[in-house]
mmCIF file of C-alpha atoms and ligand atoms in Angstrom:
data_model
loop_
_atom_site.group_PDB
_atom_site.id
_atom_site.type_symbol
_atom_site.label_atom_id
_atom_site.label_comp_id
_atom_site.label_asym_id
_atom_site.label_seq_id
_atom_site.Cartn_x
_atom_site.Cartn_y
_atom_site.Cartn_z
ATOM 1 C CA MET A 57 86.206 117.759 184.641
ATOM 2 C CA SER A 58 87.834 119.922 187.282
ATOM 3 C CA GLN A 59 91.545 120.584 187.155
ATOM 4 C CA GLN A 60 92.442 118.567 190.249
ATOM 5 C CA ASN A 61 91.316 115.479 188.433
ATOM 6 C CA LEU A 62 93.516 115.814 185.391
ATOM 7 C CA SER A 63 94.978 112.453 184.537
ATOM 8 C CA ASN A 64 98.490 112.013 183.261
ATOM 9 C CA THR A 65 97.191 111.572 179.746
ATOM 10 C CA ASP A 66 95.561 115.002 180.072
ATOM 11 C CA ALA A 67 98.875 116.601 181.032
ATOM 12 C CA ASP A 68 99.613 119.937 179.430
ATOM 13 C CA PHE A 69 102.383 119.549 176.846
ATOM 14 C CA SER A 70 102.678 123.305 176.275
ATOM 15 C CA GLU A 71 105.733 123.341 178.589
ATOM 16 C CA ASP A 72 108.899 121.758 177.284
ATOM 17 C CA LEU A 73 108.241 118.892 179.704
ATOM 18 C CA PRO A 74 104.862 117.223 180.192
ATOM 19 C CA PHE A 75 103.222 119.208 182.954
ATOM 20 C CA SER A 76 100.188 118.616 185.159
ATOM 21 C CA GLN A 77 98.469 121.718 186.528
ATOM 22 C CA ALA A 78 96.705 119.464 189.041
ATOM 23 C CA CYS A 79 100.059 118.553 190.639
ATOM 24 C CA GLU A 80 100.993 122.214 190.891
ATOM 25 C CA ASN A 81 97.679 122.950 192.600
ATOM 26 C CA ASN A 82 97.743 120.130 195.128
ATOM 27 C CA LYS A 83 101.461 119.713 195.927
ATOM 28 C CA GLN A 84 101.607 122.218 198.803
ATOM 29 C CA PRO A 85 98.628 120.908 200.784
ATOM 30 C CA ILE A 86 99.762 117.318 200.217
ATOM 31 C CA LEU A 87 103.272 118.186 201.417
ATOM 32 C CA LYS A 88 101.878 119.557 204.696
ATOM 33 C CA VAL A 89 100.243 116.211 205.408
ATOM 34 C CA LEU A 90 103.312 114.220 204.326
ATOM 35 C CA GLN A 91 105.588 116.272 206.585
ATOM 36 C CA GLN A 92 103.404 115.181 209.483
ATOM 37 C CA GLU A 93 102.695 111.588 208.463
ATOM 38 C CA LEU A 94 106.199 110.748 207.252
ATOM 39 C CA SER A 95 108.143 112.428 210.054
ATOM 40 C CA GLY A 96 109.190 109.066 211.504
ATOM 41 C CA CYS A 97 109.749 107.279 208.193
ATOM 42 C CA HIS A 98 112.991 106.660 206.320
ATOM 43 C CA SER A 99 111.963 105.321 202.919
ATOM 44 C CA VAL A 100 108.868 105.881 200.779
ATOM 45 C CA LEU A 101 107.750 104.171 197.596
ATOM 46 C CA GLU A 102 105.589 106.365 195.365
ATOM 47 C CA VAL A 103 103.286 104.309 193.132
ATOM 48 C CA GLY A 104 102.120 105.933 189.881
ATOM 49 C CA SER A 105 104.547 108.881 189.890
ATOM 50 C CA GLY A 106 102.943 110.256 186.709
ATOM 51 C CA THR A 107 104.961 113.190 185.380
ATOM 52 C CA GLY A 108 107.292 113.088 188.383
ATOM 53 C CA GLN A 109 106.303 116.601 189.459
ATOM 54 C CA HIS A 110 105.169 115.503 192.918
ATOM 55 C CA SER A 111 108.435 113.666 193.540
ATOM 56 C CA VAL A 112 110.691 116.605 192.634
ATOM 57 C CA TYR A 113 108.693 118.840 194.979
ATOM 58 C CA PHE A 114 108.361 116.424 197.901
ATOM 59 C CA ALA A 115 111.818 114.804 198.042
ATOM 60 C CA PRO A 116 113.920 117.914 198.810
ATOM 61 C CA ARG A 117 111.329 119.053 201.360
ATOM 62 C CA LEU A 118 111.445 115.691 203.152
ATOM 63 C CA PRO A 119 115.246 115.375 203.349
ATOM 64 C CA HIS A 120 115.168 112.840 206.196
ATOM 65 C CA LEU A 121 113.808 110.136 203.897
ATOM 66 C CA GLN A 122 114.489 108.397 200.584
ATOM 67 C CA TRP A 123 111.848 109.025 197.889
ATOM 68 C CA GLN A 124 111.581 106.129 195.426
ATOM 69 C CA THR A 125 109.455 106.830 192.372
ATOM 70 C CA SER A 126 107.765 104.133 190.270
ATOM 71 C CA ASP A 127 105.350 103.788 187.398
ATOM 72 C CA VAL A 128 104.623 101.833 184.240
ATOM 73 C CA ILE A 129 107.641 102.006 181.963
ATOM 74 C CA ALA A 130 105.936 104.333 179.464
ATOM 75 C CA ASN A 131 106.149 107.157 182.009
ATOM 76 C CA HIS A 132 109.804 106.708 182.974
ATOM 77 C CA ARG A 133 111.307 108.997 180.360
ATOM 78 C CA VAL A 134 109.227 111.936 181.534
ATOM 79 C CA ILE A 135 109.829 111.235 185.231
ATOM 80 C CA GLU A 136 113.573 111.023 184.602
ATOM 81 C CA ALA A 137 113.486 114.285 182.651
ATOM 82 C CA TRP A 138 111.839 116.018 185.625
ATOM 83 C CA HIS A 139 114.450 114.462 187.938
ATOM 84 C CA ASP A 140 117.279 115.671 185.699
ATOM 85 C CA ARG A 141 115.791 119.166 185.791
ATOM 86 C CA HIS A 142 115.312 119.110 189.603
ATOM 87 C CA PRO A 143 117.818 116.654 191.097
ATOM 88 C CA ALA A 144 117.827 115.827 194.798
ATOM 89 C CA ALA A 145 120.121 113.488 196.701
ATOM 90 C CA ASN A 146 117.216 111.522 198.176
ATOM 91 C CA LEU A 147 115.187 111.286 194.947
ATOM 92 C CA HIS A 148 115.466 107.975 193.107
ATOM 93 C CA LYS A 149 114.881 107.085 189.465
ATOM 94 C CA PRO A 150 111.636 105.226 188.787
ATOM 95 C CA LEU A 151 111.247 101.511 189.298
ATOM 96 C CA VAL A 152 109.101 99.567 186.869
ATOM 97 C CA PHE A 153 105.869 99.009 188.744
ATOM 98 C CA ASP A 154 102.981 97.810 186.588
ATOM 99 C CA LEU A 155 100.130 96.227 188.498
ATOM 100 C CA ASN A 156 98.800 94.877 185.231
ATOM 101 C CA SER A 157 101.845 92.840 184.352
ATOM 102 C CA ASP A 158 101.547 89.058 184.355
ATOM 103 C CA ASN A 159 104.443 88.807 186.727
ATOM 104 C CA LEU A 160 103.566 90.233 190.106
ATOM 105 C CA PRO A 161 105.499 93.466 190.533
ATOM 106 C CA ILE A 162 108.002 93.132 193.304
ATOM 107 C CA ILE A 163 108.235 95.971 195.766
ATOM 108 C CA LYS A 164 111.979 95.993 196.131
ATOM 109 C CA THR A 165 113.636 96.852 199.359
ATOM 110 C CA ASP A 166 116.112 99.680 199.701
ATOM 111 C CA SER A 167 119.582 99.439 201.191
ATOM 112 C CA GLN A 168 118.287 100.121 204.701
ATOM 113 C CA GLY A 169 115.822 97.246 204.659
ATOM 114 C CA SER A 170 112.370 98.043 203.406
ATOM 115 C CA TYR A 171 109.978 100.853 202.689
ATOM 116 C CA ASP A 172 108.113 102.020 205.722
ATOM 117 C CA ALA A 173 105.544 103.955 203.687
ATOM 118 C CA VAL A 174 103.871 103.847 200.290
ATOM 119 C CA PHE A 175 102.339 106.997 198.778
ATOM 120 C CA THR A 176 100.062 107.119 195.771
ATOM 121 C CA ALA A 177 98.096 110.040 194.327
ATOM 122 C CA ASN A 178 95.169 109.882 191.934
ATOM 123 C CA THR A 179 95.685 106.254 191.012
ATOM 124 C CA LEU A 180 92.925 104.243 192.692
ATOM 125 C CA HIS A 181 90.208 105.682 190.432
ATOM 126 C CA ILE A 182 92.331 105.025 187.315
ATOM 127 C CA ILE A 183 93.219 101.360 187.813
ATOM 128 C CA ASN A 184 90.505 98.717 187.913
ATOM 129 C CA TRP A 185 89.311 97.277 191.224
ATOM 130 C CA SER A 186 91.234 94.010 190.883
ATOM 131 C CA LEU A 187 94.430 96.077 190.567
ATOM 132 C CA VAL A 188 93.467 98.122 193.632
ATOM 133 C CA GLU A 189 93.161 94.774 195.454
ATOM 134 C CA ARG A 190 96.541 93.709 194.121
ATOM 135 C CA LEU A 191 98.120 96.980 195.218
ATOM 136 C CA PHE A 192 96.806 96.697 198.781
ATOM 137 C CA GLN A 193 98.003 93.091 198.984
ATOM 138 C CA LEU A 194 101.503 93.939 197.715
ATOM 139 C CA VAL A 195 101.788 96.932 199.994
ATOM 140 C CA ALA A 196 100.690 94.943 203.021
ATOM 141 C CA GLU A 197 103.273 92.274 202.231
ATOM 142 C CA ALA A 198 106.031 94.878 201.841
ATOM 143 C CA LEU A 199 105.342 97.157 204.798
ATOM 144 C CA PRO A 200 106.540 96.501 208.323
ATOM 145 C CA VAL A 201 104.055 96.639 211.195
ATOM 146 C CA ASN A 202 103.084 100.339 211.683
ATOM 147 C CA GLY A 203 104.111 101.078 208.076
ATOM 148 C CA LYS A 204 101.771 103.447 206.255
ATOM 149 C CA LEU A 205 99.869 103.432 202.981
ATOM 150 C CA ILE A 206 98.979 107.043 202.127
ATOM 151 C CA VAL A 207 96.491 107.602 199.307
ATOM 152 C CA TYR A 208 95.393 110.929 197.834
ATOM 153 C CA GLY A 209 92.444 111.542 195.547
ATOM 154 C CA PRO A 210 88.676 111.887 195.401
ATOM 155 C CA PHE A 211 86.687 109.284 197.360
ATOM 156 C CA ASN A 212 83.045 108.469 197.910
ATOM 157 C CA ASP A 213 81.585 107.793 201.342
ATOM 158 C CA LYS A 214 78.891 105.098 201.651
ATOM 159 C CA GLY A 215 77.898 105.581 198.031
ATOM 160 C CA GLN A 216 77.753 109.385 198.260
ATOM 161 C CA TYR A 217 79.844 111.699 196.088
ATOM 162 C CA SER A 218 81.645 114.460 197.965
ATOM 163 C CA SER A 219 80.771 117.032 195.300
ATOM 164 C CA ASP A 220 78.959 117.440 192.021
ATOM 165 C CA SER A 221 82.268 117.865 190.208
ATOM 166 C CA ASN A 222 83.404 114.478 191.548
ATOM 167 C CA ARG A 223 80.121 112.922 190.366
ATOM 168 C CA GLN A 224 80.790 114.341 186.894
ATOM 169 C CA PHE A 225 84.367 113.136 187.034
ATOM 170 C CA ASP A 226 83.247 109.627 187.999
ATOM 171 C CA LEU A 227 80.855 109.502 185.032
ATOM 172 C CA TYR A 228 83.663 110.655 182.761
ATOM 173 C CA LEU A 229 85.992 107.950 184.096
ATOM 174 C CA ARG A 230 83.422 105.154 183.795
ATOM 175 C CA ARG A 231 82.462 106.158 180.259
ATOM 176 C CA ARG A 232 86.140 105.991 179.330
ATOM 177 C CA ASP A 233 86.812 102.733 181.212
ATOM 178 C CA ALA A 234 83.913 100.927 182.883
ATOM 179 C CA ASN A 235 86.299 99.320 185.385
ATOM 180 C CA SER A 236 87.676 102.621 186.635
ATOM 181 C CA GLY A 237 85.904 105.138 188.863
ATOM 182 C CA ILE A 238 85.994 106.906 192.189
ATOM 183 C CA ARG A 239 86.401 104.381 194.987
ATOM 184 C CA ASP A 240 84.277 104.230 198.104
ATOM 185 C CA LYS A 241 86.034 104.630 201.431
ATOM 186 C CA VAL A 242 83.932 101.802 202.862
ATOM 187 C CA ASP A 243 85.323 99.397 200.233
ATOM 188 C CA LEU A 244 88.875 100.612 200.788
ATOM 189 C CA ILE A 245 88.564 100.208 204.560
ATOM 190 C CA THR A 246 87.253 96.652 204.069
ATOM 191 C CA LEU A 247 90.076 95.871 201.637
ATOM 192 C CA ALA A 248 92.618 97.303 204.061
ATOM 193 C CA LYS A 249 91.263 95.104 206.883
ATOM 194 C CA GLN A 250 91.566 92.023 204.676
ATOM 195 C CA ASN A 251 95.225 92.971 204.285
ATOM 196 C CA HIS A 252 96.050 93.617 207.942
ATOM 197 C CA MET A 253 95.767 97.397 207.631
ATOM 198 C CA SER A 254 93.371 99.885 209.188
ATOM 199 C CA LEU A 255 92.385 103.462 208.408
ATOM 200 C CA ASN A 256 94.398 105.544 210.851
ATOM 201 C CA THR A 257 93.765 109.147 209.763
ATOM 202 C CA GLN A 258 91.870 110.965 207.041
ATOM 203 C CA TYR A 259 92.439 114.514 205.876
ATOM 204 C CA GLN A 260 89.994 116.685 203.977
ATOM 205 C CA MET A 261 91.952 118.333 201.158
ATOM 206 C CA PRO A 262 91.186 121.236 198.798
ATOM 207 C CA ALA A 263 88.948 120.721 195.778
ATOM 208 C CA ASN A 264 86.993 117.836 197.349
ATOM 209 C CA ASN A 265 89.935 115.493 197.596
ATOM 210 C CA GLU A 266 91.113 113.543 200.623
ATOM 211 C CA ILE A 267 94.145 111.821 202.018
ATOM 212 C CA LEU A 268 93.580 108.441 203.659
ATOM 213 C CA VAL A 269 96.343 107.032 205.841
ATOM 214 C CA PHE A 270 96.211 103.277 206.401
ATOM 215 C CA LYS A 271 98.513 101.667 208.946
ATOM 216 C CA LYS A 272 99.643 98.062 208.963
ATOM 217 C CA CYS A 273 98.446 96.516 212.222
ATOM 218 C CA ASP A 274 100.084 93.086 212.275
ATOM 219 C CA GLU A 275 102.045 90.629 210.162
ATOM 220 C CA VAL A 276 100.422 89.357 206.947
HETATM 221 C C1 LIG B 171 96.048 110.120 187.081
HETATM 222 S S1 LIG B 171 97.692 109.571 187.021
HETATM 223 C C2 LIG B 171 98.324 110.200 188.564
HETATM 224 C C3 LIG B 171 99.749 110.587 188.452
HETATM 225 C C4 LIG B 171 100.325 111.324 189.650
HETATM 226 N N1 LIG B 171 100.407 110.468 190.812
HETATM 227 C C5 LIG B 171 99.521 112.552 189.945
HETATM 228 O O1 LIG B 171 98.935 112.675 191.010
HETATM 229 O O2 LIG B 171 99.488 113.431 189.087
HETATM 230 C C6 LIG B 171 97.529 107.831 187.319
HETATM 231 C C7 LIG B 171 98.842 107.103 187.447
HETATM 232 O O3 LIG B 171 98.574 105.706 187.597
HETATM 233 C C8 LIG B 171 99.518 105.005 186.837
HETATM 234 N N2 LIG B 171 99.025 103.676 186.488
HETATM 235 C C9 LIG B 171 98.029 103.373 185.629
HETATM 236 N N3 LIG B 171 97.918 102.037 185.494
HETATM 237 C C10 LIG B 171 98.871 101.485 186.282
HETATM 238 C C11 LIG B 171 99.277 100.157 186.551
HETATM 239 N N4 LIG B 171 98.674 99.123 185.955
HETATM 240 N N5 LIG B 171 100.282 99.937 187.420
HETATM 241 C C12 LIG B 171 100.904 100.976 188.021
HETATM 242 N N6 LIG B 171 100.575 102.273 187.794
HETATM 243 C C13 LIG B 171 99.573 102.526 186.932
HETATM 244 C C14 LIG B 171 99.685 105.886 185.604
HETATM 245 O O4 LIG B 171 100.826 105.536 184.843
HETATM 246 C C15 LIG B 171 99.737 107.250 186.219
HETATM 247 O O5 LIG B 171 101.031 107.607 186.627
#
């Protein structure tokens, strides 16, 4: 498995805080895209914040917006520890957001109204497809028209892997959990359409990853 695909459970605990080398490697190129895509936004919900490393890097470099972290509760202690170590005025403690919970997670609104973007990195290949569907539905319900869903990770295109390392990674994921695996852009575009969103921009990223930016087209 290549480093960019390290999951949170593979995080390196040799530091005094759980640490993901993958986040260190990809944070700069992701930030460049976010600076462009989020220039007109005021409030972002990050789904699956993991260690919290992305959030402490992005929030102070995107000072015009509020960065709301979220994850399953098991990850909150670590995210909060990273926030305590690297505080920023626009960085917010994690919300409980578990797509697997019986009660539908509510995407709460901030004081200014609602999120106008949702960002998630390396989550769609971890959660099962029914949870990917749930995520897209919740996001579409929460976003205003022209709001953005920005997803980072490895993706297939019409059944084709983008690299041999991603093919190996997909096999690893599916052996571990048959319902996980690298998602196909065709399926994500179809799912987005079903939820009043369309693929607006895609960015080729280092190490055979991509960023897909979906935009909400009309009211759900
Ligand atoms: C591979 S980690 C990615 C973490 C971080 N975004 C990154 O890029 O390093 C996958 C993330 O998905 C989250 N996740 C897994 N199952 C979830 C669920 N049912 N609901 C919400 N988040 C979930 C994990 O807790 C974890 O933070």
